[in-house]
PDB file of C-alpha atoms in Angstrom:
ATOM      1  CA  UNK L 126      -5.391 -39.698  15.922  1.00 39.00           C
ATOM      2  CA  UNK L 127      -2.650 -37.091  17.755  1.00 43.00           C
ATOM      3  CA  UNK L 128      -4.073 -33.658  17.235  1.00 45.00           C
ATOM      4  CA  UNK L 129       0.007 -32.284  16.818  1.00 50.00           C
ATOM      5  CA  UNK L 130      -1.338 -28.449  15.811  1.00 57.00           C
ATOM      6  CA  UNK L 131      -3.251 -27.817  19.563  1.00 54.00           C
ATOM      7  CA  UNK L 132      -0.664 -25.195  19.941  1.00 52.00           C
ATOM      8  CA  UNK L 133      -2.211 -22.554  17.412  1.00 58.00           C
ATOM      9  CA  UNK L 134       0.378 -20.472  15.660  1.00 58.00           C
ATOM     10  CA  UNK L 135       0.771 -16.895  15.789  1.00 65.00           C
ATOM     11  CA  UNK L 136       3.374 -14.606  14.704  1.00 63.00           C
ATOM     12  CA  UNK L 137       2.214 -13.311  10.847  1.00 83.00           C
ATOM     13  CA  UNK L 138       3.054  -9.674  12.064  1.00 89.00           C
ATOM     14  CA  UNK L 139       3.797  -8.838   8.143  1.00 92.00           C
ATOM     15  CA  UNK L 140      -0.212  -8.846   7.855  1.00 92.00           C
ATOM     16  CA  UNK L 141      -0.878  -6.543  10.482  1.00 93.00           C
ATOM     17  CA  UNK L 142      -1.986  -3.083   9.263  1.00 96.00           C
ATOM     18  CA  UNK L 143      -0.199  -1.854  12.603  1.00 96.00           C
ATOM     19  CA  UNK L 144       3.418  -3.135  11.530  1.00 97.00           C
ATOM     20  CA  UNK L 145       2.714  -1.705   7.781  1.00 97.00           C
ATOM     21  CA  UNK L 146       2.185   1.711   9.198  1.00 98.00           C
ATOM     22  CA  UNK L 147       4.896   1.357  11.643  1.00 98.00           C
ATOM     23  CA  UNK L 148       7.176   0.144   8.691  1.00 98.00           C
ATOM     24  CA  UNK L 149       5.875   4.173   6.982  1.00 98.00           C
ATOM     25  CA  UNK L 150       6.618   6.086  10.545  1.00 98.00           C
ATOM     26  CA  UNK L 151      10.085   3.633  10.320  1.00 98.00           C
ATOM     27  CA  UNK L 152      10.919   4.789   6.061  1.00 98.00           C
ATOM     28  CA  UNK L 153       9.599   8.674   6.688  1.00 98.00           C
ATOM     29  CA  UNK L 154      11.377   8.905  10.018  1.00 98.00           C
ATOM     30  CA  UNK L 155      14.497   8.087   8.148  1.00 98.00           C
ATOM     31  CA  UNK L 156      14.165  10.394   5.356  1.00 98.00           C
ATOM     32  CA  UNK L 157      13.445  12.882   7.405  1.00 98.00           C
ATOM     33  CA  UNK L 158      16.195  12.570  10.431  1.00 97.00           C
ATOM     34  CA  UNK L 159      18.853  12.355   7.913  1.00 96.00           C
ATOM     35  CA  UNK L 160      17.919  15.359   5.389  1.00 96.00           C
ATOM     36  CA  UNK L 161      16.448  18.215   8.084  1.00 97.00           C
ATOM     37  CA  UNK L 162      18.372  17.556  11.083  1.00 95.00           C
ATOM     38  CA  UNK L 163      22.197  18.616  11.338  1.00 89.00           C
ATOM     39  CA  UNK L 164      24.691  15.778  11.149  1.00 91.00           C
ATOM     40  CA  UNK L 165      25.934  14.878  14.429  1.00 88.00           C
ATOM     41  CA  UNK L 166      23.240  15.971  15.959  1.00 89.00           C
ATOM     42  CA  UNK L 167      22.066  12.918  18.493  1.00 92.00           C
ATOM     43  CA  UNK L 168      17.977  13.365  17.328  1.00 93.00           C
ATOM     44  CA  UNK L 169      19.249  12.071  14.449  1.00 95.00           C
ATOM     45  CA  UNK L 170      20.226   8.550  15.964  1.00 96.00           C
ATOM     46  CA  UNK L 171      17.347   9.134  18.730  1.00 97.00           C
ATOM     47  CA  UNK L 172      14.511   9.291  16.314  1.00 98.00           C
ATOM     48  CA  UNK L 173      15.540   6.572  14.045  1.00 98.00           C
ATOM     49  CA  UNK L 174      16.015   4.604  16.814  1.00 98.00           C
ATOM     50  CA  UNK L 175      12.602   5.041  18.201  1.00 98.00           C
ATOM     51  CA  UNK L 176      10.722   4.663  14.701  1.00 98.00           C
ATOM     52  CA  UNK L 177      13.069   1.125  14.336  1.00 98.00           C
ATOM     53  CA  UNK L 178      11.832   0.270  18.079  1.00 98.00           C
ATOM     54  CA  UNK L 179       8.348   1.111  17.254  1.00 97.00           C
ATOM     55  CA  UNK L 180       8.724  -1.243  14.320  1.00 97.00           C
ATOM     56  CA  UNK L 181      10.805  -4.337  15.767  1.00 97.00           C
ATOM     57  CA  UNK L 182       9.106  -4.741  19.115  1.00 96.00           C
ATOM     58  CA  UNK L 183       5.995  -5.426  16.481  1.00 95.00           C
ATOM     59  CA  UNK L 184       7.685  -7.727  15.251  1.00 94.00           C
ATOM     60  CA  UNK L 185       9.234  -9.501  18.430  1.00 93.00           C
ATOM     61  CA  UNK L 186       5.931  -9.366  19.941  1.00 90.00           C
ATOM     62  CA  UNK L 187       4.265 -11.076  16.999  1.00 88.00           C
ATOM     63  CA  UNK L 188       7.149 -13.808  17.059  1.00 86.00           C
ATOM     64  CA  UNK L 189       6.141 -14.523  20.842  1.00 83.00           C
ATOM     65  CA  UNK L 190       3.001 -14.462  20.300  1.00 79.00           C
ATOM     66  CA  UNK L 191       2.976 -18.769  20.305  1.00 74.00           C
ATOM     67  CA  UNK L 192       3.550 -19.240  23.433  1.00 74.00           C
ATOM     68  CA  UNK L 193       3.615 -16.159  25.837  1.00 78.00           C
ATOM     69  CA  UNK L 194       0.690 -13.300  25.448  1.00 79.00           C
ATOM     70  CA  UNK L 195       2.218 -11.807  28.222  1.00 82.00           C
ATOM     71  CA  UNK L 196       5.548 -11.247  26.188  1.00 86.00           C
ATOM     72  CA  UNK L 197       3.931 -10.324  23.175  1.00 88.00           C
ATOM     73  CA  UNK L 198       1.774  -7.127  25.122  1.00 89.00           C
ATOM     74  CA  UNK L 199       4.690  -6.226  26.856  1.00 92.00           C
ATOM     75  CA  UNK L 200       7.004  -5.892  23.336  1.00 94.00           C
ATOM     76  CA  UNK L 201       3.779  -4.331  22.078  1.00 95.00           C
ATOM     77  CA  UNK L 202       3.859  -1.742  24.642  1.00 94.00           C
ATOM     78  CA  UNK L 203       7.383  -0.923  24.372  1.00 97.00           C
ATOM     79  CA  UNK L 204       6.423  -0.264  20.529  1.00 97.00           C
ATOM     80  CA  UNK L 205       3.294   2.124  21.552  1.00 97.00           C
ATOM     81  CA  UNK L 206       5.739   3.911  24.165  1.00 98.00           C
ATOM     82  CA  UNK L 207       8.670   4.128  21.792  1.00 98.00           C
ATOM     83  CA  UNK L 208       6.421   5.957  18.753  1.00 98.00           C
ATOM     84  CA  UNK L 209       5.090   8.058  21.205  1.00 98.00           C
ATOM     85  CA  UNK L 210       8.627   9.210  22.317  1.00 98.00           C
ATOM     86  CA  UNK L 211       8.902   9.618  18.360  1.00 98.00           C
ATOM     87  CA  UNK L 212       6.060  11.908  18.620  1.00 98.00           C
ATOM     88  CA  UNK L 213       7.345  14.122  20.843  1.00 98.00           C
ATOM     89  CA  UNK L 214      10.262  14.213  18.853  1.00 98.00           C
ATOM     90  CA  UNK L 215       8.338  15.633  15.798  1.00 98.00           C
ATOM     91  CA  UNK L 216       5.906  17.905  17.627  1.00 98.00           C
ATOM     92  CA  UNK L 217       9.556  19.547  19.530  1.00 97.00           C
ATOM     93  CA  UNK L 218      11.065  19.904  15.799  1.00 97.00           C
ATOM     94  CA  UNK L 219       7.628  21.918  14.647  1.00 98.00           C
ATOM     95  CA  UNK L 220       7.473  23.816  18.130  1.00 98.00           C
ATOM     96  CA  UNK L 221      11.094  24.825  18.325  1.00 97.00           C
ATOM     97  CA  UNK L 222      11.490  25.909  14.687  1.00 97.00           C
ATOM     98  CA  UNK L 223       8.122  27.659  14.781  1.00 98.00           C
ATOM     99  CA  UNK L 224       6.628  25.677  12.407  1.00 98.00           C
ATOM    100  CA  UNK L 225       3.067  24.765  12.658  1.00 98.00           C
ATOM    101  CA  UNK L 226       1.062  21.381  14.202  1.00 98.00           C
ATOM    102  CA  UNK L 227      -1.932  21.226  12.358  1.00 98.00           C
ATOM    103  CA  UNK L 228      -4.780  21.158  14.180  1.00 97.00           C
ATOM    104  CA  UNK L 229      -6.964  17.925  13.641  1.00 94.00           C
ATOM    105  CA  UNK L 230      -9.493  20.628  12.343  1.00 95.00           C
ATOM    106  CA  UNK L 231      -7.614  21.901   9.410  1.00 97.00           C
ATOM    107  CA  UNK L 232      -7.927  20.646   5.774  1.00 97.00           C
ATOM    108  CA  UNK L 233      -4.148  19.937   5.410  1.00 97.00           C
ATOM    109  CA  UNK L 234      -4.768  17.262   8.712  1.00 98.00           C
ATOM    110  CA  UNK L 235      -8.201  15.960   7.444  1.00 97.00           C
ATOM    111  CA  UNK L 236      -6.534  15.392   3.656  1.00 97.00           C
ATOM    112  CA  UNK L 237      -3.244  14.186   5.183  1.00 97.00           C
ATOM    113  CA  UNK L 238      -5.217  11.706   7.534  1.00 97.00           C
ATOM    114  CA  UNK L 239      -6.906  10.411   4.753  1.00 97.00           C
ATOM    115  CA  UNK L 240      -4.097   9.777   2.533  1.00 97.00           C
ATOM    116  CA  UNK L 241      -2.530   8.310   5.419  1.00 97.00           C
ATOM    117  CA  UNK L 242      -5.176   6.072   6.691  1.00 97.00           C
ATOM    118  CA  UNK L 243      -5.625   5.054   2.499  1.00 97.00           C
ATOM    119  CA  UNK L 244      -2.061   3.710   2.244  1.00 97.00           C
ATOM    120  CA  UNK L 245      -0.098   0.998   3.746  1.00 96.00           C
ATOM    121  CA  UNK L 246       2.952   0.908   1.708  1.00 95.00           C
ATOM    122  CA  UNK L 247       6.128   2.628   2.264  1.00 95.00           C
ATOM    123  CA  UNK L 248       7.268   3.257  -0.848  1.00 96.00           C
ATOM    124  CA  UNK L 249       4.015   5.890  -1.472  1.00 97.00           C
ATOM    125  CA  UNK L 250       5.656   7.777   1.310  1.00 97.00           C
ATOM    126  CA  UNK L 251       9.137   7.627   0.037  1.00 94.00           C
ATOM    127  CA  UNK L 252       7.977   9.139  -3.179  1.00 95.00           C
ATOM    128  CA  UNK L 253       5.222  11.549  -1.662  1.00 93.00           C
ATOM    129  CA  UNK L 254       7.621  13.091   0.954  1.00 95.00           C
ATOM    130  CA  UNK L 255      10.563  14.122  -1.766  1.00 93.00           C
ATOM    131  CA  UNK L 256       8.497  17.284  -2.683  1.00 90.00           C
ATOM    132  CA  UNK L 257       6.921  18.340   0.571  1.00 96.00           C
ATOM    133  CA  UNK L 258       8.521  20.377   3.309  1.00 97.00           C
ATOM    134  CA  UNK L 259      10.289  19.580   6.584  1.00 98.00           C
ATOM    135  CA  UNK L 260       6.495  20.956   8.291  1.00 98.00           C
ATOM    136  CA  UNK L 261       4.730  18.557   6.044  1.00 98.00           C
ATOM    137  CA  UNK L 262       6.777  15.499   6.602  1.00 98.00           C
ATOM    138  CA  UNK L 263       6.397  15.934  10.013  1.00 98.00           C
ATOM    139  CA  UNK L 264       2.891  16.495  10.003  1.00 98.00           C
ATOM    140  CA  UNK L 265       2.557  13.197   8.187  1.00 98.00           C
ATOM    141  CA  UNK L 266       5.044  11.191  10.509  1.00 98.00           C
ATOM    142  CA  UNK L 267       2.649  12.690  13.301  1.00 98.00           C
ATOM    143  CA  UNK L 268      -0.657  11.648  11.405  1.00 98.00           C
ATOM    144  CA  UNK L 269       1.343   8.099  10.915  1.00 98.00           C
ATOM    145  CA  UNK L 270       2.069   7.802  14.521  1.00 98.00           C
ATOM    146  CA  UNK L 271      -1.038   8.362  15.594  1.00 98.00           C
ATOM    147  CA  UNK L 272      -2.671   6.171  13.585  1.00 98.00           C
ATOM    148  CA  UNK L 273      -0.236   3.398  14.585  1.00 98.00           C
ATOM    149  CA  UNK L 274      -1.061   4.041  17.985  1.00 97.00           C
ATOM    150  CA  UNK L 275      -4.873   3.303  17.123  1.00 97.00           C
ATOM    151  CA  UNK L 276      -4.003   0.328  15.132  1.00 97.00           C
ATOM    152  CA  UNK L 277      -1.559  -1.152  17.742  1.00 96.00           C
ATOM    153  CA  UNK L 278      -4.798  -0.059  20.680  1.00 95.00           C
ATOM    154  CA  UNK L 279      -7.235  -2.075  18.254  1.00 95.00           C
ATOM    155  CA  UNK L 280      -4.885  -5.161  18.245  1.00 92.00           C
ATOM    156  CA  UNK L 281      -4.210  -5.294  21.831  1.00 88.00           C
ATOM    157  CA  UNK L 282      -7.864  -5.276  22.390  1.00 91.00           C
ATOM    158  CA  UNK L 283      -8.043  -8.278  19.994  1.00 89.00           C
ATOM    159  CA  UNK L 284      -5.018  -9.706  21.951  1.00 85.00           C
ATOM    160  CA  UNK L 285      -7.208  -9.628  25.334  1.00 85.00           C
ATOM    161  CA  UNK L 286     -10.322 -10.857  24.015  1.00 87.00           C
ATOM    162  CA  UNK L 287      -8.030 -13.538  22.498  1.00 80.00           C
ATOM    163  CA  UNK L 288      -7.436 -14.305  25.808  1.00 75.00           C
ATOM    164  CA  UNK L 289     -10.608 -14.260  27.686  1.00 79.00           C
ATOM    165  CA  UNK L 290     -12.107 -16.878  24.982  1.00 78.00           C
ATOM    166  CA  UNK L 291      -9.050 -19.498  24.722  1.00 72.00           C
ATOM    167  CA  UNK L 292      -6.547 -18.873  27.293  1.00 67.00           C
ATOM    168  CA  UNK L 293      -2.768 -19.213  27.481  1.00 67.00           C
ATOM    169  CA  UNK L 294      -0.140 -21.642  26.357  1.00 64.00           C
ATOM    170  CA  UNK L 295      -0.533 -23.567  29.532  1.00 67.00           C
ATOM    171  CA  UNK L 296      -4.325 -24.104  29.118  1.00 70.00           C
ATOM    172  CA  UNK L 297      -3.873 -24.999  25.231  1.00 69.00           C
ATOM    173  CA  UNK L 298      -1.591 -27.303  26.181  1.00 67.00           C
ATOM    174  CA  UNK L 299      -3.673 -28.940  28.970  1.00 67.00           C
ATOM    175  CA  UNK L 300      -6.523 -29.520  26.545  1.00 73.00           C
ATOM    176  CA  UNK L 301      -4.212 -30.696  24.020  1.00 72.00           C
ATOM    177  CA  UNK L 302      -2.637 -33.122  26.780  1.00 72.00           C
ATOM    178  CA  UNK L 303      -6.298 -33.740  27.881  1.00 75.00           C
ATOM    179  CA  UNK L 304      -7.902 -35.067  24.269  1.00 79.00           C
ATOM    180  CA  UNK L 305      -4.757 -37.235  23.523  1.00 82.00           C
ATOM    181  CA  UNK L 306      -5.457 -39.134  26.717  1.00 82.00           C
ATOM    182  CA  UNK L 307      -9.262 -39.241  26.047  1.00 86.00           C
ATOM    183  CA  UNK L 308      -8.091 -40.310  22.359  1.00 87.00           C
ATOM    184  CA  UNK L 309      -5.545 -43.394  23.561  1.00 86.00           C
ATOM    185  CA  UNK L 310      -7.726 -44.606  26.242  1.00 84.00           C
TER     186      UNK L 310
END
C-alpha cells in the first residue's frame, strides 16, 4: 500500500498562540494609529504596516511551512523584526510625548502582563482599549509585542528541534520514495 501522506502537513498558523497575539498587536495597533496620531501623519501608515507585517509573515511562514523550513524561519523573522520596529514605534510615542514606559516592576505592567498573557482574542482588546488612555494602549501594545516576540522565540525553537529529529522536505521525500520501493519490490 502507497503511503500518499509522507509529506506531513503544516501550515495551521490560526492555532498558534503567536499569530493570535499578533492578530491583538495587529487590532490595538489600528485603533490606536488612527485615533492618537494626526492624520497624514506617515506613523500612521508605518505602524499599521508593521503590526499587519508582524501578522502576515506568520501567516506566510506557516503556509510554507510544507515544504521549505528555511522559508518559513525566514518569513518568521521578518515578523519578529517587523513588531520590533512596531516597538520602537510605541516606546518613541511614550518618550516624545513624555508619557511614561512602565517599568516591568510596576503594578500597572505586572496586571497589564497578566491580562495580556490571559487573553488571546482580539475583540477583548477592542473593547478594553475604548476607555483607557493613549499611555495605556501603548503600554499594552508594548506588553503584546513582547509577548509575541516570546511566543514567536518559543516556536522557532520548536521549528529547529523539528528539524534536528525529521529533517527537510528532501529527506521526507527520500524516505517516502525509499518505503514505496521497499513496498513494490
Amino acid at each position: 500500500m502507497q503511503n500518499r501522506d509522507f509529506i506531513r502537513q503544516k501550515g495551521n498558523y490560526e492555532e498558534l498562540l503567536c499569530y493570535k497575539k499578533s492578530m491583538c498587536v495587529y487590532d490595538v495597533t489600528f485603533y490606536f494609529a488612527h485615533k492618537y496620531l494626526c492624520k497624514g501623519d506617515r506613523t500612521i501608515d508605518q505602524m499599521i504596516q508593521a503590526a499587519r507585517s508582524g501578522k502576515q509573515n506568520i501567516v506566510e511562514g506557516c503556509s510554507a511551512a510544507t515544504t521549505s523550513s528555511e522559508m518559513e524561519i525566514k518569513l518568521l523573522n521578518v515578523a519578529k523584526a517587523s513588531l520590533q520596529e512596531l516597538l520602537e514605534d510605541y516606546k518613541d510615542y511614550l518618550r516624545v510625548r513624555g508619557l511614561q514606559l512602565w517599568e516591568e516592576s510596576s503594578e500597572k505592567h505586572e496586571q497589564a502582563r497578566r491580562a495580556c498573557a490571559a487573553h488571546n482574542e482580539s475583540e477583548y482588546y477592542q473593547n478594553a482599549i475604548k476607555e483607557r488612555s493613549d499611555e495605556t494602549i501603548a503600554n499594552i501594545a508594548i506588553i503584546l509585542i513582547r509577548l509575541t516576540d516570546y511566543l514567536l522565540k518559543r516556536y522557532f525553537d520548536r521549528i529547529k528541534q523539528d528539524f534536528l529529529e525529521n529533517g527537510g522536505i528532501k529527506e521526507e521525500m527520500t524516505r517516502g520514495r525509499l518505503q514505496w520501493r521497499k513496498e513494490h519490490k
